[in-house]
Amino acid sequence: MSGKTVLVTGGAGYIGSHTVVELIENGYEVVVVDNLSNSSYDSLSRIEILTKHHVPFYHVDLCDRAGLEPVFQQHKIDSVIHFAGLKAVGESTQIPLEYYHNNILGTLVLLELMKKYDVEKFVFSSSATVYGDATRFPDMIPIPEECPLGPTNPYGNTKLTIEFILNDLFKSQTDLWKFAILRYFNPIGAHPSGLIGEDPLGIPNNLLPYMAQVASGRREKLNVFGNDYDSRDGTPIRDYIHVVDLAKGHIAALKYLDSFETTKKTGICREWNLGSGKGSTVMEVYRAFCKACGEDIPYEVTGRRAGDVLNLTAKPDRAKKELHWQTELNVDIACTDLQKWNTENPFGYQLRGVEAKFATPEHEYDARFITIGAGTKFSATIANMGATLVDVKVDGQSVVIGYDDEAGYRDPEACYLGATVGRYANRIAHGKFHLNNQDYQLTINNGVNANHSSVSTFHTKRFLGPIVKNPKQGLYTAEYILMDKETDGELPGDFEVHVTYTLDVEAKTLDMNYEGYVQGKATPVNMTNHSYFNLNKVNNPSIEGTQIAVVSDDYMDVDSDTIPTGKVAKREIATFASGKTTTLGKTEPEYDYNFFVDAAKPLKETDTRASELALVTRAYHPESKIGLEVYSTEPSYQIYTGDWLTAGFAPREGFAVEPGRYVNAINQEQYKDCVTLNPGQTYGARIQYKFSSKD
Amino acid sequence: MSGKTVLVTGGAGYIGSHTVVELIENGYEVVVVDNLSNSSYDSLSRIEILTKHHVPFYHVDLCDRAGLEPVFQQHKIDSVIHFAGLKAVGESTQIPLEYYHNNILGTLVLLELMKKYDVEKFVFSSSATVYGDATRFPDMIPIPEECPLGPTNPYGNTKLTIEFILNDLFKSQTDLWKFAILRYFNPIGAHPSGLIGEDPLGIPNNLLPYMAQVASGRREKLNVFGNDYDSRDGTPIRDYIHVVDLAKGHIAALKYLDSFETTKKTGICREWNLGSGKGSTVMEVYRAFCKACGEDIPYEVTGRRAGDVLNLTAKPDRAKKELHWQTELNVDIACTDLQKWNTENPFGYQLRGVEAKFATPEHEYDARFITIGAGTKFSATIANMGATLVDVKVDGQSVVIGYDDEAGYRDPEACYLGATVGRYANRIAHGKFHLNNQDYQLTINNGVNANHSSVSTFHTKRFLGPIVKNPKQGLYTAEYILMDKETDGELPGDFEVHVTYTLDVEAKTLDMNYEGYVQGKATPVNMTNHSYFNLNKVNNPSIEGTQIAVVSDDYMDVDSDTIPTGKVAKREIATFASGKTTTLGKTEPEYDYNFFVDAAKPLKETDTRASELALVTRAYHPESKIGLEVYSTEPSYQIYTGDWLTAGFAPREGFAVEPGRYVNAINQEQYKDCVTLNPGQTYGARIQYKFSSKD
């Protein structure tokens, strides 16, 4: 693992995002800048989950020198891979000035800052378009790098100009600069994970994404631009290359430049074709795609497109010999991967009913609040920080309490509002536990005890992701993960946890799925969601008048230090069996107790998700007529009437129902197993909030 | 005369300035933008005199869109000639990024604004450098426009890229754009007037200006970059073209584009070589230059220069056929013109002892204060507005009163401080006069009379120019002109006046030379300078204690309306003959009288400059020990002790000595001839202020 930092411009885009994945998988740190003019930040938030790695992102246009310079100041950039640029051949013939301005100025500003900050390695995303119609020369198909250049459209001219710039800059300091110019042939396909792929805003300009949109019904039919070319079936021949192969070509180029830095002590500026060496006609690709999607999609042959030429097949020998790189995937695989991407993300990253906003004044991209179900009758807003449930709205009415921004949640007095509590929720007596022959002492933060993991709490940590999906109408998922490293002297082992929210608009259910693993050492785990509900918030900031009932009035008895005695006792609260409800008053009753679902059946397993969801608490407010049912697979649930709420909220502005494992279980022999996660084991739990309303 | 407005970028530079002259001479209005990075505004102020035409100038970098846009808003631009760009081949190999950034972005911003403001005609300053080494192809010398392109240096690449941009932009709207791409060969020489020429800041990169600097002693010897080329004498062959021929090529191109607009109703984008078709070696040009300057200048053969190629001779047939343009001047003439420029301006526009500052907050270039003799023991500051003498410093001490900026002079109450008064100084009785059987009535502005031309006064008009020169050490000249159009119902005829200040540091003399002509109708003319002196200003704001004496105490008698009676009378004032002086007191004596130099010899001629300068007034202040002598060729002089000074000044803060023609002469038969300027006649007058000091 090199650990060197690579700045990727246009890293949110199609080729950029796939290259970011390969870079991370090859041990590089990545910083992405992108103006998002033709891409979506969601590609990067998905990559965070895919790679379990944070990707610092800057929403900057390269032409904005003042905006770009801080990236060089805040990161020790080792090298740059430069994808950012306008890239549609057809469009470039319509608005050439924009193409020249954006592509050339952006590159110049980037190079100027590289010079200023002593960054010397640069991989440039050029294009086979720089060759123009290579068939005008004898013996130039497949096209070698020596083929005379002559783009036939403004897009190609911008790429050629940038090649000129790089060559001239190299010549001005040949001992310094290390430039790899990669001339791409036709990238197609998508990541095999189905998580990232090509997602052109507006009408796609390339063959495959257009076919994909036809297959998914977004477009009526494929336009084949000319079948009167001098090819085997009359359609133009291109060298299609799987985007993952292409992405890997960048790693090969980067390593090649590294070798000049470390061993040859000299600069370089050189071009490499990145192609398969095998040409396919449009119709051949069409048939491969139809095979992959299992149906013949409609197409129509229309006139030739301005700027297109007959044949652009690469001679990829130089890259094979010098970069030790060649394509490994073919058009069939590319079509299969594309179809997976397309099927699982029929609208790419552009999901209706999903909104995002920044949670810091600095507009950090990993400080976001995402709303799923936005604009519908049931929505949830989730923060990256703490994978926190910031808000839930039933028929437009907020039914939980939360803050407007991260600053609220960072208040040291804040009461874990909506937080994903972990890795160990609830109290550990005296902050002590013993695991695998080792004693641990957590920082005391709650009377004589450690609560909610104390200083290791998740609620102020930013989770990676999310992956937001909308697999069918009215159904949304948002997956976050946290790679929680062992903290010195506190919780042992490196813990990885996935928190997936699933929102069903029709059912008005919000599910939370927790799945965790530990590496290195065993760790105590107990996860829950700490939302404070006020079903009548629209009418009254207090929870007074809320009617509740629970599955069982057995609770874990505690001493005066709120340390469990190990005994099961009864607490006065209405149970489902009683057919009654307990009405929460202005100040009473006060609850902060850990109730059993079934005290007679202590849980032993770490993953409860095989169990049925069980209703543990029901709540209703007669004024708002909004009801709540809390289900879970967990053996206990804390009921807390919010009597110590502070930091912007008054006592009893919300009540919490926190399904989870038994309080202080790690220190109680009969309960210890279910909160002890060993390497190789899976931690799992499910919680569901189900709302009802008068409507 | 088309009257169309042409925006010339880089219009202050070498080729730009010569083209501005040709444009004006062809009836175009010109607006110039230039960042002055390698040029001087003085080229344009000189062009104003050369062409008798105002050239609006904007000090703007083309990359600064916000700075450039107002130019398009404030002028109805018909077409653009685009010279602005970095242009040194050798430098471009050292700092290629700067070349690409400046040349390409500047062009893009310009084209973007042209698009926005519906300007469609564009003449681009390209270069033969786009061909690269044309000798690499068979039969491409002389180089036709069809020669394959392939620049060998970054400078050439920027030109080629801009050609790409223009071709692509044209193709995006072929009915709209009209682009002429002019590929220059090697421009040399200078304007035959000797007023403008090549003035590279720093070390010149081109052959001729370098030789010129060697000839003038600024450089030690000429470096001949390689004599091992495959040419008749081993030095590279270039196609040298007189810059005036080149400038005319732009007019031809512009007219060609006009013809597409007016008759063909279609767009065009086409390239033309501008060259002579005749190649000369470096040594041939060297010999021609030596012949022109009459001496063999030293040279040394050094190594080849990066980016140079053997032969770049134009095939200029296309320009001849289509633009009806060809070169008319040869290398010998170019060398002669260059040598004239060089001899008369050995340091180009860069004069030591000359400073300029803006006189308005808007930094308008024609609102300047120029100081000549700056940093010496005698200096004068002159404003374009009114060709006004703003300040005179003797040994660093100011001896006249004036304002800090134009706003002061524009105050309606301001008292013509330092102004060049015209076209008719002093009073015209009742504002009436009769000339060539026509009666004129000026606006009354002074009691019952019209004074100092009333509403037509020069003192708030901006003069064109100046041409500032420093012909020898300690001698400075600054020439201004005003093209004063006939004002409805006021002064008749179009009057052109040249005001030339000459400052001699050693002699401490400041001369004013007035020369005027009228077109259309005869006009009354009487010019003077209206400085208010206070020789003791450093010690006392009042003139009290100043000792004066005059050449004669005869004065023009006036009635109670200050209208001359036509009689000569005596006024109590010390004369030279008396050997005494009159001391000006705090409030007395008050003078505002027009004295005769010699009442017995009334002047008949309109041009007095053939006469010797005569001393008319002597003044001295014993505290400052500064003395003043006022000389002139004029028949009278007004002595005014400033008793009505206002607008920021108190009475008697300065006294004026205004040599000129007799007050109300236009209405007095015996004096009328000398103030009546007929078409074909020359008005002329000289005034000299000579200072002395204790040093």
PDB file of C-alpha atoms in Angstrom, chain A residues 87 89 126-137 140-145 147-153 155-156 159 183-188 206 229-232 235-241 273-282 284-285 305-316 331:
ATOM      1  CA  LYS A  87     -16.642  15.348 -23.391  1.00  0.00           C
ATOM      2  CA  VAL A  89     -18.316  15.222 -29.456  1.00  0.00           C
ATOM      3  CA  SER A 126      -6.864  12.194 -23.562  1.00  0.00           C
ATOM      4  CA  SER A 127      -8.847  10.503 -26.272  1.00  0.00           C
ATOM      5  CA  ALA A 128      -8.420   8.500 -29.446  1.00  0.00           C
ATOM      6  CA  THR A 129     -10.342  11.385 -30.974  1.00  0.00           C
ATOM      7  CA  VAL A 130      -7.002  13.185 -31.305  1.00  0.00           C
ATOM      8  CA  TYR A 131      -6.196  10.886 -34.222  1.00  0.00           C
ATOM      9  CA  GLY A 132      -9.255  11.996 -36.153  1.00  0.00           C
ATOM     10  CA  ASP A 133      -9.967   9.821 -39.147  1.00  0.00           C
ATOM     11  CA  ALA A 134      -6.934   7.546 -39.048  1.00  0.00           C
ATOM     12  CA  THR A 135      -8.220   5.739 -42.096  1.00  0.00           C
ATOM     13  CA  ARG A 136      -7.005   8.690 -44.183  1.00  0.00           C
ATOM     14  CA  PHE A 137      -3.484   7.320 -43.798  1.00  0.00           C
ATOM     15  CA  MET A 140      -2.845   3.206 -39.539  1.00  0.00           C
ATOM     16  CA  ILE A 141      -5.579   0.808 -38.413  1.00  0.00           C
ATOM     17  CA  PRO A 142      -5.100  -0.391 -35.707  1.00  0.00           C
ATOM     18  CA  ILE A 143      -3.935   3.060 -34.675  1.00  0.00           C
ATOM     19  CA  PRO A 144      -0.445   3.335 -33.182  1.00  0.00           C
ATOM     20  CA  GLU A 145       0.579   6.277 -31.010  1.00  0.00           C
ATOM     21  CA  CYS A 147      -0.284   8.044 -36.098  1.00  0.00           C
ATOM     22  CA  PRO A 148      -0.431  11.697 -37.229  1.00  0.00           C
ATOM     23  CA  LEU A 149      -2.903  13.677 -35.176  1.00  0.00           C
ATOM     24  CA  GLY A 150      -5.857  15.560 -36.602  1.00  0.00           C
ATOM     25  CA  PRO A 151      -9.030  15.765 -34.597  1.00  0.00           C
ATOM     26  CA  THR A 152     -12.195  16.359 -36.549  1.00  0.00           C
ATOM     27  CA  ASN A 153     -14.176  18.114 -33.848  1.00  0.00           C
ATOM     28  CA  TYR A 155     -13.732  18.123 -28.339  1.00  0.00           C
ATOM     29  CA  GLY A 156     -10.799  16.359 -29.982  1.00  0.00           C
ATOM     30  CA  LYS A 159      -7.629  17.143 -26.067  1.00  0.00           C
ATOM     31  CA  ARG A 183      -5.637   8.084 -25.300  1.00  0.00           C
ATOM     32  CA  TYR A 184      -8.847   6.296 -24.478  1.00  0.00           C
ATOM     33  CA  PHE A 185     -10.791   4.344 -26.983  1.00  0.00           C
ATOM     34  CA  ASN A 186     -14.474   3.724 -26.166  1.00  0.00           C
ATOM     35  CA  PRO A 187     -15.093   3.033 -22.496  1.00  0.00           C
ATOM     36  CA  ILE A 188     -18.219   1.016 -21.774  1.00  0.00           C
ATOM     37  CA  ASN A 206     -22.615   7.604 -26.182  1.00  0.00           C
ATOM     38  CA  TYR A 229     -19.793   3.399 -43.392  1.00  0.00           C
ATOM     39  CA  ASP A 230     -17.268   1.156 -45.054  1.00  0.00           C
ATOM     40  CA  SER A 231     -17.415  -1.550 -42.343  1.00  0.00           C
ATOM     41  CA  ARG A 232     -18.626  -5.138 -42.201  1.00  0.00           C
ATOM     42  CA  THR A 235     -21.915   0.942 -38.829  1.00  0.00           C
ATOM     43  CA  PRO A 236     -18.795   2.607 -37.473  1.00  0.00           C
ATOM     44  CA  ILE A 237     -16.120   0.536 -35.809  1.00  0.00           C
ATOM     45  CA  ARG A 238     -14.908   1.430 -32.357  1.00  0.00           C
ATOM     46  CA  ASP A 239     -12.568  -0.149 -29.893  1.00  0.00           C
ATOM     47  CA  TYR A 240     -14.775  -0.676 -26.833  1.00  0.00           C
ATOM     48  CA  ILE A 241     -12.992  -1.088 -23.541  1.00  0.00           C
ATOM     49  CA  ASN A 273      -3.361   4.103 -26.278  1.00  0.00           C
ATOM     50  CA  LEU A 274      -5.768   2.437 -23.881  1.00  0.00           C
ATOM     51  CA  GLY A 275      -7.825   0.106 -26.000  1.00  0.00           C
ATOM     52  CA  SER A 276      -8.437  -3.568 -26.552  1.00  0.00           C
ATOM     53  CA  GLY A 277      -7.040  -3.733 -30.059  1.00  0.00           C
ATOM     54  CA  LYS A 278     -10.284  -5.331 -31.173  1.00  0.00           C
ATOM     55  CA  GLY A 279     -12.849  -3.264 -33.029  1.00  0.00           C
ATOM     56  CA  SER A 280     -16.592  -3.799 -32.811  1.00  0.00           C
ATOM     57  CA  THR A 281     -19.290  -2.237 -34.951  1.00  0.00           C
ATOM     58  CA  VAL A 282     -22.234  -0.433 -33.425  1.00  0.00           C
ATOM     59  CA  GLU A 284     -22.185  -5.888 -32.856  1.00  0.00           C
ATOM     60  CA  VAL A 285     -22.323  -4.016 -29.593  1.00  0.00           C
ATOM     61  CA  ARG A 305     -23.382  12.361 -36.719  1.00  0.00           C
ATOM     62  CA  ALA A 306     -21.092  15.395 -37.171  1.00  0.00           C
ATOM     63  CA  GLY A 307     -17.525  14.549 -36.266  1.00  0.00           C
ATOM     64  CA  ASP A 308     -17.829  10.749 -36.424  1.00  0.00           C
ATOM     65  CA  VAL A 309     -15.271   8.750 -38.413  1.00  0.00           C
ATOM     66  CA  LEU A 310     -15.242   5.179 -39.679  1.00  0.00           C
ATOM     67  CA  ASN A 311     -12.781   3.321 -37.562  1.00  0.00           C
ATOM     68  CA  LEU A 312     -10.965   3.990 -34.318  1.00  0.00           C
ATOM     69  CA  THR A 313      -9.381   0.742 -33.253  1.00  0.00           C
ATOM     70  CA  ALA A 314      -6.348   0.922 -31.043  1.00  0.00           C
ATOM     71  CA  LYS A 315      -2.959  -0.617 -31.451  1.00  0.00           C
ATOM     72  CA  PRO A 316      -2.416  -1.128 -27.715  1.00  0.00           C
ATOM     73  CA  VAL A 331     -17.760  -6.420 -24.695  1.00  0.00           C
TER      74      VAL A 331
END
